[in-house]
Tab-separated table of C-alpha atoms in Angstrom:
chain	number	residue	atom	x	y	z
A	1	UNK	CA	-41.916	-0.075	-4.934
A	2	UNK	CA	-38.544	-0.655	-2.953
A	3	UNK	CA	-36.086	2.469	-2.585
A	4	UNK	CA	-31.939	1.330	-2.220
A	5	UNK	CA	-29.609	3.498	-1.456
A	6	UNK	CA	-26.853	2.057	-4.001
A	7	UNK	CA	-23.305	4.303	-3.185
A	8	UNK	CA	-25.141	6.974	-2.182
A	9	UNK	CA	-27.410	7.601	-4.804
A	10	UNK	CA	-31.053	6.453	-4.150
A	11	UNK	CA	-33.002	3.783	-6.844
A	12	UNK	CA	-36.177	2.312	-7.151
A	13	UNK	CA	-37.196	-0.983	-7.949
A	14	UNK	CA	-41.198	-1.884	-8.497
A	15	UNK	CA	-40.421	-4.865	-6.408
A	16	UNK	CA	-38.284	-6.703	-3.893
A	17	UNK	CA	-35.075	-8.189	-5.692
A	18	UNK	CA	-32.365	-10.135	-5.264
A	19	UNK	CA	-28.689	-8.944	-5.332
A	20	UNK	CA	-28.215	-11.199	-8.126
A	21	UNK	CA	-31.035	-8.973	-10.546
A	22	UNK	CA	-29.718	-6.041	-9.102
A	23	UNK	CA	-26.368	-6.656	-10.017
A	24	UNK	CA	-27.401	-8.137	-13.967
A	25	UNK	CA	-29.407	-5.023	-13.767
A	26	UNK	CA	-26.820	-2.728	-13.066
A	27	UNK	CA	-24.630	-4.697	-15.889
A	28	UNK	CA	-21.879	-5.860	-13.381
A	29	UNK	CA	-22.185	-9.555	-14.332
A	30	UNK	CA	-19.319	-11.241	-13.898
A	31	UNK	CA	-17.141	-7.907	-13.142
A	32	UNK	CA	-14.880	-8.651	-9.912
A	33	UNK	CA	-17.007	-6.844	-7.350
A	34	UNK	CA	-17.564	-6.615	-3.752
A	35	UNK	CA	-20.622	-5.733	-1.962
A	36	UNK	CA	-21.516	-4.348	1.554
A	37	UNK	CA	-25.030	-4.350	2.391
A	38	UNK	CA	-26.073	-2.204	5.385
A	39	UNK	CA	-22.344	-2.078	6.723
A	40	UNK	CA	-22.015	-6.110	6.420
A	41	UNK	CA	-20.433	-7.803	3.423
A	42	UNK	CA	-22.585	-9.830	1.711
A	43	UNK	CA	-20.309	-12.506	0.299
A	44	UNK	CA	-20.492	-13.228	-3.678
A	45	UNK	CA	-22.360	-17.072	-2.612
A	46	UNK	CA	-25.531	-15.331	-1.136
A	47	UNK	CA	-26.001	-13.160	-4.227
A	48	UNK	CA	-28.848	-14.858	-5.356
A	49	UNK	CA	-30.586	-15.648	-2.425
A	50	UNK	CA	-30.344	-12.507	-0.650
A	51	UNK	CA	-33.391	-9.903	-1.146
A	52	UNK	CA	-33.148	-6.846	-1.085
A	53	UNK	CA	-35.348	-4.511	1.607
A	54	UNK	CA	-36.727	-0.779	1.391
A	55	UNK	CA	-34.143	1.715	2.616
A	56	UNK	CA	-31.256	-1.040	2.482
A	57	UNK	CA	-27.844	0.653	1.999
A	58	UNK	CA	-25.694	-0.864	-0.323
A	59	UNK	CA	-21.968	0.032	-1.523
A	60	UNK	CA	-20.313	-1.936	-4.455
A	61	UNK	CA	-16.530	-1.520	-5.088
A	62	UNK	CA	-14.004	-2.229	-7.152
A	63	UNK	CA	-10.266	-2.298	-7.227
A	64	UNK	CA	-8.634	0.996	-8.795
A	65	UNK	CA	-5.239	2.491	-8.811
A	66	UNK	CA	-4.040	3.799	-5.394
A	67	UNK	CA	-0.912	4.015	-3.390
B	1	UNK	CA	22.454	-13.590	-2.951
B	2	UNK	CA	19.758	-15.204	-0.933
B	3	UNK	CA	18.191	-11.772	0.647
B	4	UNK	CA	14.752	-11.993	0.876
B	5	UNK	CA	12.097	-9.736	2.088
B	6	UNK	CA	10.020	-11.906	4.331
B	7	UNK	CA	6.435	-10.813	5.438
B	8	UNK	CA	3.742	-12.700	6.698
B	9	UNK	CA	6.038	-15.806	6.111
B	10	UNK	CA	6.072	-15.513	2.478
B	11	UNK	CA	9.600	-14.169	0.947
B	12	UNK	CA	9.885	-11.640	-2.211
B	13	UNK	CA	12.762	-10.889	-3.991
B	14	UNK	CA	12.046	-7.282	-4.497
B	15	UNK	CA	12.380	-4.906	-1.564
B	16	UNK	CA	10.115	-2.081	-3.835
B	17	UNK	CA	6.642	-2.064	-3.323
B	18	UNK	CA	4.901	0.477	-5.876
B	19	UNK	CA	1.573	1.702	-5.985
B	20	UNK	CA	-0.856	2.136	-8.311
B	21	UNK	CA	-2.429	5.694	-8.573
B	22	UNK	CA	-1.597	8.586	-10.707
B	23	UNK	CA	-0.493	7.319	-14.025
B	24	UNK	CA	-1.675	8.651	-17.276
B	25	UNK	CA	-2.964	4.657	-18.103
B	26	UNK	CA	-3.163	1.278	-17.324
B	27	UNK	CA	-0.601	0.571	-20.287
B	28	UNK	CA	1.962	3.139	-18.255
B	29	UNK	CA	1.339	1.556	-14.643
B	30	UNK	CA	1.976	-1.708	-16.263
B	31	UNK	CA	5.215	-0.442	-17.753
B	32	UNK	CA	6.251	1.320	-14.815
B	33	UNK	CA	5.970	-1.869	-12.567
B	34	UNK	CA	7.661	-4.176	-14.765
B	35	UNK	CA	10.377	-1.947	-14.770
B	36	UNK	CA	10.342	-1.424	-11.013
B	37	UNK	CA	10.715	-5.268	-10.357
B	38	UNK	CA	8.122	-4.731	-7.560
B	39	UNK	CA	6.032	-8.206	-6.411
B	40	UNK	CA	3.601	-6.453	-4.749
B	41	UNK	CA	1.613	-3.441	-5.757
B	42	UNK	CA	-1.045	-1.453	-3.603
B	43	UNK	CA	-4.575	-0.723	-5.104
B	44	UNK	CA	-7.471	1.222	-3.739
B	45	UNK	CA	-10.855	-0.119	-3.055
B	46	UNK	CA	-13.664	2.538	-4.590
B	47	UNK	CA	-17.516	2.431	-4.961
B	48	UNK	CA	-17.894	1.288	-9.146
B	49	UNK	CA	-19.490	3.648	-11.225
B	50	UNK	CA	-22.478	2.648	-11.709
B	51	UNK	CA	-23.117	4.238	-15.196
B	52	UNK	CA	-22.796	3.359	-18.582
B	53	UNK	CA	-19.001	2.878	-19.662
B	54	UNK	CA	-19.163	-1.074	-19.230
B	55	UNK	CA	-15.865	-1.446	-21.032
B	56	UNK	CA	-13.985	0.762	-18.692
B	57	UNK	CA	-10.681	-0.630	-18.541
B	58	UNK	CA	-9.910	-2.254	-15.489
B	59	UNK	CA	-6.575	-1.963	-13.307
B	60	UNK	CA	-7.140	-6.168	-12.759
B	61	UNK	CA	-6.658	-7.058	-16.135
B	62	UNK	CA	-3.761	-4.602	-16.749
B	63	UNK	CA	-2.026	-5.823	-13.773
B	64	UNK	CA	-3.060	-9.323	-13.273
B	65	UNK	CA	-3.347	-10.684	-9.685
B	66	UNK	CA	-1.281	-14.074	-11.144
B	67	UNK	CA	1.485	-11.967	-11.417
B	68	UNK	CA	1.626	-9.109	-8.515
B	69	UNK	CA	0.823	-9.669	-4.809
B	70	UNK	CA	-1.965	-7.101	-4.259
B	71	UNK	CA	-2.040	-5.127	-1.344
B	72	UNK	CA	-5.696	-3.522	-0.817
B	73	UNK	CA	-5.212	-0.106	0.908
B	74	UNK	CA	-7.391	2.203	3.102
B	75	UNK	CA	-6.259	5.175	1.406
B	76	UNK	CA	-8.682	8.248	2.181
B	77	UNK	CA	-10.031	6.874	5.501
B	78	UNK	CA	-10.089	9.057	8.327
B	79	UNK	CA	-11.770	6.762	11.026
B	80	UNK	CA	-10.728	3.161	11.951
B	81	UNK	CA	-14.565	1.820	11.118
B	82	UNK	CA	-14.415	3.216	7.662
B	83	UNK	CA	-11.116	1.430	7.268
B	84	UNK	CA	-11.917	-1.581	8.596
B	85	UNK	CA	-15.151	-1.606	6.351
B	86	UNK	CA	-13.085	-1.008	3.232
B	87	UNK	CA	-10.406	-3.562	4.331
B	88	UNK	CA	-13.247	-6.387	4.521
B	89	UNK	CA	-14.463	-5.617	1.617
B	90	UNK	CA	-10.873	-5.551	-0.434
B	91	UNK	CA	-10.974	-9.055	1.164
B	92	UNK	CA	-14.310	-10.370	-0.346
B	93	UNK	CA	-12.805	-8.424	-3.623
B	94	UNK	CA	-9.923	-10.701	-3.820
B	95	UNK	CA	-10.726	-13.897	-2.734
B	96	UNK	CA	-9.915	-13.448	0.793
B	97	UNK	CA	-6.601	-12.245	0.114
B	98	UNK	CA	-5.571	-11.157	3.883
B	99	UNK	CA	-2.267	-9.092	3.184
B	100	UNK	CA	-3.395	-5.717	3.571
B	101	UNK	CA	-2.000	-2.007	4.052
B	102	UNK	CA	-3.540	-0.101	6.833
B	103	UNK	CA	-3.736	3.629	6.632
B	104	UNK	CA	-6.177	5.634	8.512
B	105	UNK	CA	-5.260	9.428	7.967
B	106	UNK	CA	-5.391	12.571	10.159
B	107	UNK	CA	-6.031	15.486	8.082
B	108	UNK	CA	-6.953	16.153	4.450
B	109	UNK	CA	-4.115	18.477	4.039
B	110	UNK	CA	-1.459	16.885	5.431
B	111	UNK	CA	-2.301	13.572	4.904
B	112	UNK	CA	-0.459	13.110	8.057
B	113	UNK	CA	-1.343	9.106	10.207
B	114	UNK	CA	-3.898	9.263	12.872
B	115	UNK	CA	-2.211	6.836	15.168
B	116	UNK	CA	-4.998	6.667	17.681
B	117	UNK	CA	-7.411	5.455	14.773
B	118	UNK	CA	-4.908	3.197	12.762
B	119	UNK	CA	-3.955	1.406	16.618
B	120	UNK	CA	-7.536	1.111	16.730
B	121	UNK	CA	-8.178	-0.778	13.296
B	122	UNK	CA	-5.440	-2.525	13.561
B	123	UNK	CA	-6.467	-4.408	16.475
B	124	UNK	CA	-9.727	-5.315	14.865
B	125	UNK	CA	-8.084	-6.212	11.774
B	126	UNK	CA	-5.643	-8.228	13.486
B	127	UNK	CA	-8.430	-10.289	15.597
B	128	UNK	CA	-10.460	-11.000	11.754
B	129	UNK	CA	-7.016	-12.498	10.669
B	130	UNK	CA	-5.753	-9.943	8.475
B	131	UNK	CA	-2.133	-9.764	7.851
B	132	UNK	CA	-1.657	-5.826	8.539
B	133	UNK	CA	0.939	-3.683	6.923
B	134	UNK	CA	0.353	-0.546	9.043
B	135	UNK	CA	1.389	2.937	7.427
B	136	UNK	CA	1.977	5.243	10.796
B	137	UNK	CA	3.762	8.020	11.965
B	138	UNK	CA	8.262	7.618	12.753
B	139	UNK	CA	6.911	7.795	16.501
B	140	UNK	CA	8.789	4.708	18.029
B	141	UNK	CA	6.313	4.172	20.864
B	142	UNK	CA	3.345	3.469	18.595
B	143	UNK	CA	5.253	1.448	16.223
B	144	UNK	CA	6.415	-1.086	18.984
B	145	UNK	CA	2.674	-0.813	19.770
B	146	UNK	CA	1.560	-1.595	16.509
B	147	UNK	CA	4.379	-4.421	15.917
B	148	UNK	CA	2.863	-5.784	19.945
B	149	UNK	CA	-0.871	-6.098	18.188
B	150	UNK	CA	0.451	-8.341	15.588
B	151	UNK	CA	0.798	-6.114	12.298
B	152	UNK	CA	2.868	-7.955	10.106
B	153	UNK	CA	4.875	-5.196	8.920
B	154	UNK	CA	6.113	-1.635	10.030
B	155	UNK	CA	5.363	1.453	7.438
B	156	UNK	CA	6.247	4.909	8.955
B	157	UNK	CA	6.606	7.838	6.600
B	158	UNK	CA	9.987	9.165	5.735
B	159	UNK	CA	8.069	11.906	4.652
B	160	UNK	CA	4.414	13.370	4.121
B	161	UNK	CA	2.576	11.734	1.290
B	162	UNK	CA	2.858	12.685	-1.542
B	163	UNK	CA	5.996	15.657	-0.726
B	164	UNK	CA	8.952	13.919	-2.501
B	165	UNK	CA	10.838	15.685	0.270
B	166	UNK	CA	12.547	12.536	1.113
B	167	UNK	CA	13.985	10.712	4.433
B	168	UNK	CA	13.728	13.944	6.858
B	169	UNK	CA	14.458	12.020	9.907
B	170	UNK	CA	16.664	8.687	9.401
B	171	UNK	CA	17.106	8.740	13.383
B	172	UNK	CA	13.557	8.190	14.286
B	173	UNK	CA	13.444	5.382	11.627
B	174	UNK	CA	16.785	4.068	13.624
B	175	UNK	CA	14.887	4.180	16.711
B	176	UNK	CA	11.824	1.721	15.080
B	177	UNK	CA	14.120	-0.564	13.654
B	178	UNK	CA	15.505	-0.909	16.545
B	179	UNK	CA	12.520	-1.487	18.571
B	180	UNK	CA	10.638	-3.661	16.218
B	181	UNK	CA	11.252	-7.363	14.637
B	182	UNK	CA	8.869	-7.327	11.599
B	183	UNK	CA	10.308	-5.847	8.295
B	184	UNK	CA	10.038	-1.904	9.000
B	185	UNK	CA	9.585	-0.226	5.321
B	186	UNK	CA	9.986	3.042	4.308
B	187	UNK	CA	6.194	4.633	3.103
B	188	UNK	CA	5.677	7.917	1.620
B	189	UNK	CA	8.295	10.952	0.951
B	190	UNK	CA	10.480	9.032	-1.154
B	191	UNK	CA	10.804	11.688	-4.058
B	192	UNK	CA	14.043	10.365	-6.323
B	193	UNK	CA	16.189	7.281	-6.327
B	194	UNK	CA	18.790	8.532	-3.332
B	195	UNK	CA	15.980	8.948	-1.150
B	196	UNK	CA	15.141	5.198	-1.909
B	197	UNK	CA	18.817	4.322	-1.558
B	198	UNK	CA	19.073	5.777	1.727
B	199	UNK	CA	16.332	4.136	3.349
B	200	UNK	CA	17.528	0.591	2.430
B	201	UNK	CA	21.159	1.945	3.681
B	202	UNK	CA	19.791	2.466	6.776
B	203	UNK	CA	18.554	-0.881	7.182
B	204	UNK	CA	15.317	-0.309	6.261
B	205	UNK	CA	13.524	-3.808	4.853
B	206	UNK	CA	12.098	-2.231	2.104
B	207	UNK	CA	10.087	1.221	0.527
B	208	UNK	CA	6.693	1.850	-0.819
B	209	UNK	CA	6.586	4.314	-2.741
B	210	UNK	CA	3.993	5.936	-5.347
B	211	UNK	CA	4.292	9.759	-6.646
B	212	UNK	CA	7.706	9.405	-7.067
B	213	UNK	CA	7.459	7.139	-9.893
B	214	UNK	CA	4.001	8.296	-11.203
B	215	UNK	CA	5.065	11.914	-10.796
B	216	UNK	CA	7.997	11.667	-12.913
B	217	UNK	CA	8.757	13.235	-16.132
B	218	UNK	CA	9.370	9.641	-17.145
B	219	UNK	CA	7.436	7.288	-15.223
B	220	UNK	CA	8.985	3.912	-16.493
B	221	UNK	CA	13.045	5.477	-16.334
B	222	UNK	CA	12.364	5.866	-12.578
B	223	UNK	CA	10.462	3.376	-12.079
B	224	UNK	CA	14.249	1.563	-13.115
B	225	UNK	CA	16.299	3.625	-11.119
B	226	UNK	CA	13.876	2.942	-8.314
B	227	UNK	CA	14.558	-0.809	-8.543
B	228	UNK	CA	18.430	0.212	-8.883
B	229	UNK	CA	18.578	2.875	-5.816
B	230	UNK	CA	16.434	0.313	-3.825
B	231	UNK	CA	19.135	-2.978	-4.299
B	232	UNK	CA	22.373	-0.529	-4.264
B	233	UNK	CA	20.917	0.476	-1.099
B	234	UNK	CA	20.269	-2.514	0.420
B	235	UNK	CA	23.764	-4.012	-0.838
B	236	UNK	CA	25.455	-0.984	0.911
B	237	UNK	CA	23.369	-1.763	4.329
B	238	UNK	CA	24.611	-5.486	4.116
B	239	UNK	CA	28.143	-4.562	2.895
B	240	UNK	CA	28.530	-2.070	6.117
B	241	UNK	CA	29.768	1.084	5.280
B	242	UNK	CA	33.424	3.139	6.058
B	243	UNK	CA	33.088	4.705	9.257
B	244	UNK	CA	32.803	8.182	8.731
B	245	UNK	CA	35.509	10.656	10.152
B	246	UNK	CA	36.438	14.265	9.635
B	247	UNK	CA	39.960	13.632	8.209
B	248	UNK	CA	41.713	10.377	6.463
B	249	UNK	CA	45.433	9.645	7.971
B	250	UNK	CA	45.670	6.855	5.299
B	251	UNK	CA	45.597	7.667	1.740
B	252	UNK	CA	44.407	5.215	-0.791
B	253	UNK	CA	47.340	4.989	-2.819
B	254	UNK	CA	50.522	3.599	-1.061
B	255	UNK	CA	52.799	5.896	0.933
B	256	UNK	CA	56.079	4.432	-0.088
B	257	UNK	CA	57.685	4.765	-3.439
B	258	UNK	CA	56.729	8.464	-3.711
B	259	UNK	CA	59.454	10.062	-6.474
B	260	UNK	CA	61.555	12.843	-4.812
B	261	UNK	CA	61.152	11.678	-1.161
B	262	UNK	CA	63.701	10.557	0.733
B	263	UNK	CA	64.641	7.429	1.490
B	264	UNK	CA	65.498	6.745	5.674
């Protein structure tokens, strides 16, 4: 059991997973995201190979209206 | 006329750069900008919800990237690391797009710059090869400082965010422009299309503005007069104005000819 801290809120996975099945999990396939992972961007090309640890910090974002 | 607004190298034909927030849809912010004739729009980079509604509409397919120049902000940071870290991720968002809007703000009321903080991103920005479009204070000093580090453009307030109280001092934006090469544009306190038109006649490259279309009765009307005020404006600049004086010895009409006077 892995805990990630995913925008703040805590989740648990039963194992280690990559961003990739977190991100199919989460159903943002294929939406235009961005990810930071422990205060470094993890660029859309590692998504798949990069595994996710215990206690990682992750923040996902999107583009909304602003000024 | 062949007047463009040049930043970063590339040249726009709009000097009105609109953002995106506070309209009552996408359909609406669409509208608006259309009728604004703006190129390039500012968005705001915010953690996705991460529950169900998977067929939330999104601004990007409203208002397509082919279409409008997007200009990531850093709206609601209050430290230079927090801005930076939303700035490099607006980058990964987009492609590496690199034209961004720097704003790292002072106090939750006010909205008011920190300048020590935005100086402070902006140099880190600058060295990761962004192309900075700094939002600051109308303090001279720190905008030379801010032009020095390499931001590509210029943004004091002509007002706080968010006050539609308009251009309150068109001196201290005299004293940037003429301290600083880049384009120098008008951001925030624009409330109505004079205010727009008076920042461009002062020789201002350009105004962002935001509330003042979104806050209108009729979003998409001003969002026209906007583009109107902001090219009467900056035809006025280029024209170069009357001098002003107290009192007119000539008359427009012709001083001769007048019935009843007397002829010498």
């Amino acid at each position: 059991m892995i805990t990630v801290n995913i925008n703040g809120e805590p989740r648990q996975f039963p194992q280690a997973i990559s961003i990739a099945a977190l991100i199919e999990e989460m159903g943002l396939t294929g939406k235009r995201i961005a990810l930071e992972r422990n205060g470094e961007i993890a660029p859309r090309s590692t998504f798949a190979t990069q595994q996710l640890a215990d206690g990682d910090k992750l923040e996902i974002v999107v583009a909304v209206g602003g000024g | 006329m062949n007047d463009k607004l040049i930043i970063a190298g590339k040249s726009y034909n709009s000097r009105l750069l609109v953002g995106t927030g506070k309209y009552k849809d996408f359909a609406e912010t669409r509208a608006a900008l259309d009728a604004s004739g703006t190129e390039i729009v500012t968005v705001a980079i915010r953690r996705t919800n991460l529950g169900q509604n998977a067929n939330e509409p999104n601004l990007l397919d409203a208002v397509p990237m082919s279409k409008f120049t997007y200009l990531p902000n850093t709206a609601g940071c209050y430290t230079a690391d927090d801005a930076v870290r939303t700035l490099r991720l607006a980058r990964e968002l987009l492609d590496g797009h690199s034209l961004v809007k720097l704003e790292v703000l002072g106090d939750p009321q006010s909205l008011y710059p920190n300048v020590i903080e935005t100086i402070a991103a902006a140099k880190t920005l600058v060295a990761e090869g962004f192309q900075v479009m700094v939002y600051t204070s109308d303090d001279p000093i720190v905008a030379k400082q801010l032009e020095d580090i390499g931001c590509v453009a210029i943004m004091p307030l002509a007002s706080l965010i968010g006050s539609g109280m308009g251009i309150l001092n068109p001196w201290n934006l005299q004293l940037i422009m003429d301290r600083v090469q880049v384009p120098v544009i008008v951001d925030a306190g624009v409330g109505t299309a004079s205010d727009a038109a008076i920042a461009m006649e002062l020789g201002c490259a350009g105004v962002l503005m935001n509330t003042a279309i979104a806050g209108a009765q009729n979003p998409v009307l001003m969002a026209s007069a906007m583009k109107k005020a902001t090219e009467a404006g900056r035809e006025a600049y280029l024209a170069g104005r009357m001098p002003k004086k107290l009192y007119s010895a000539s008359p427009s009409s012709p001083t001769a000819g007048i019935i009843g006077s007397v002829r010498s």
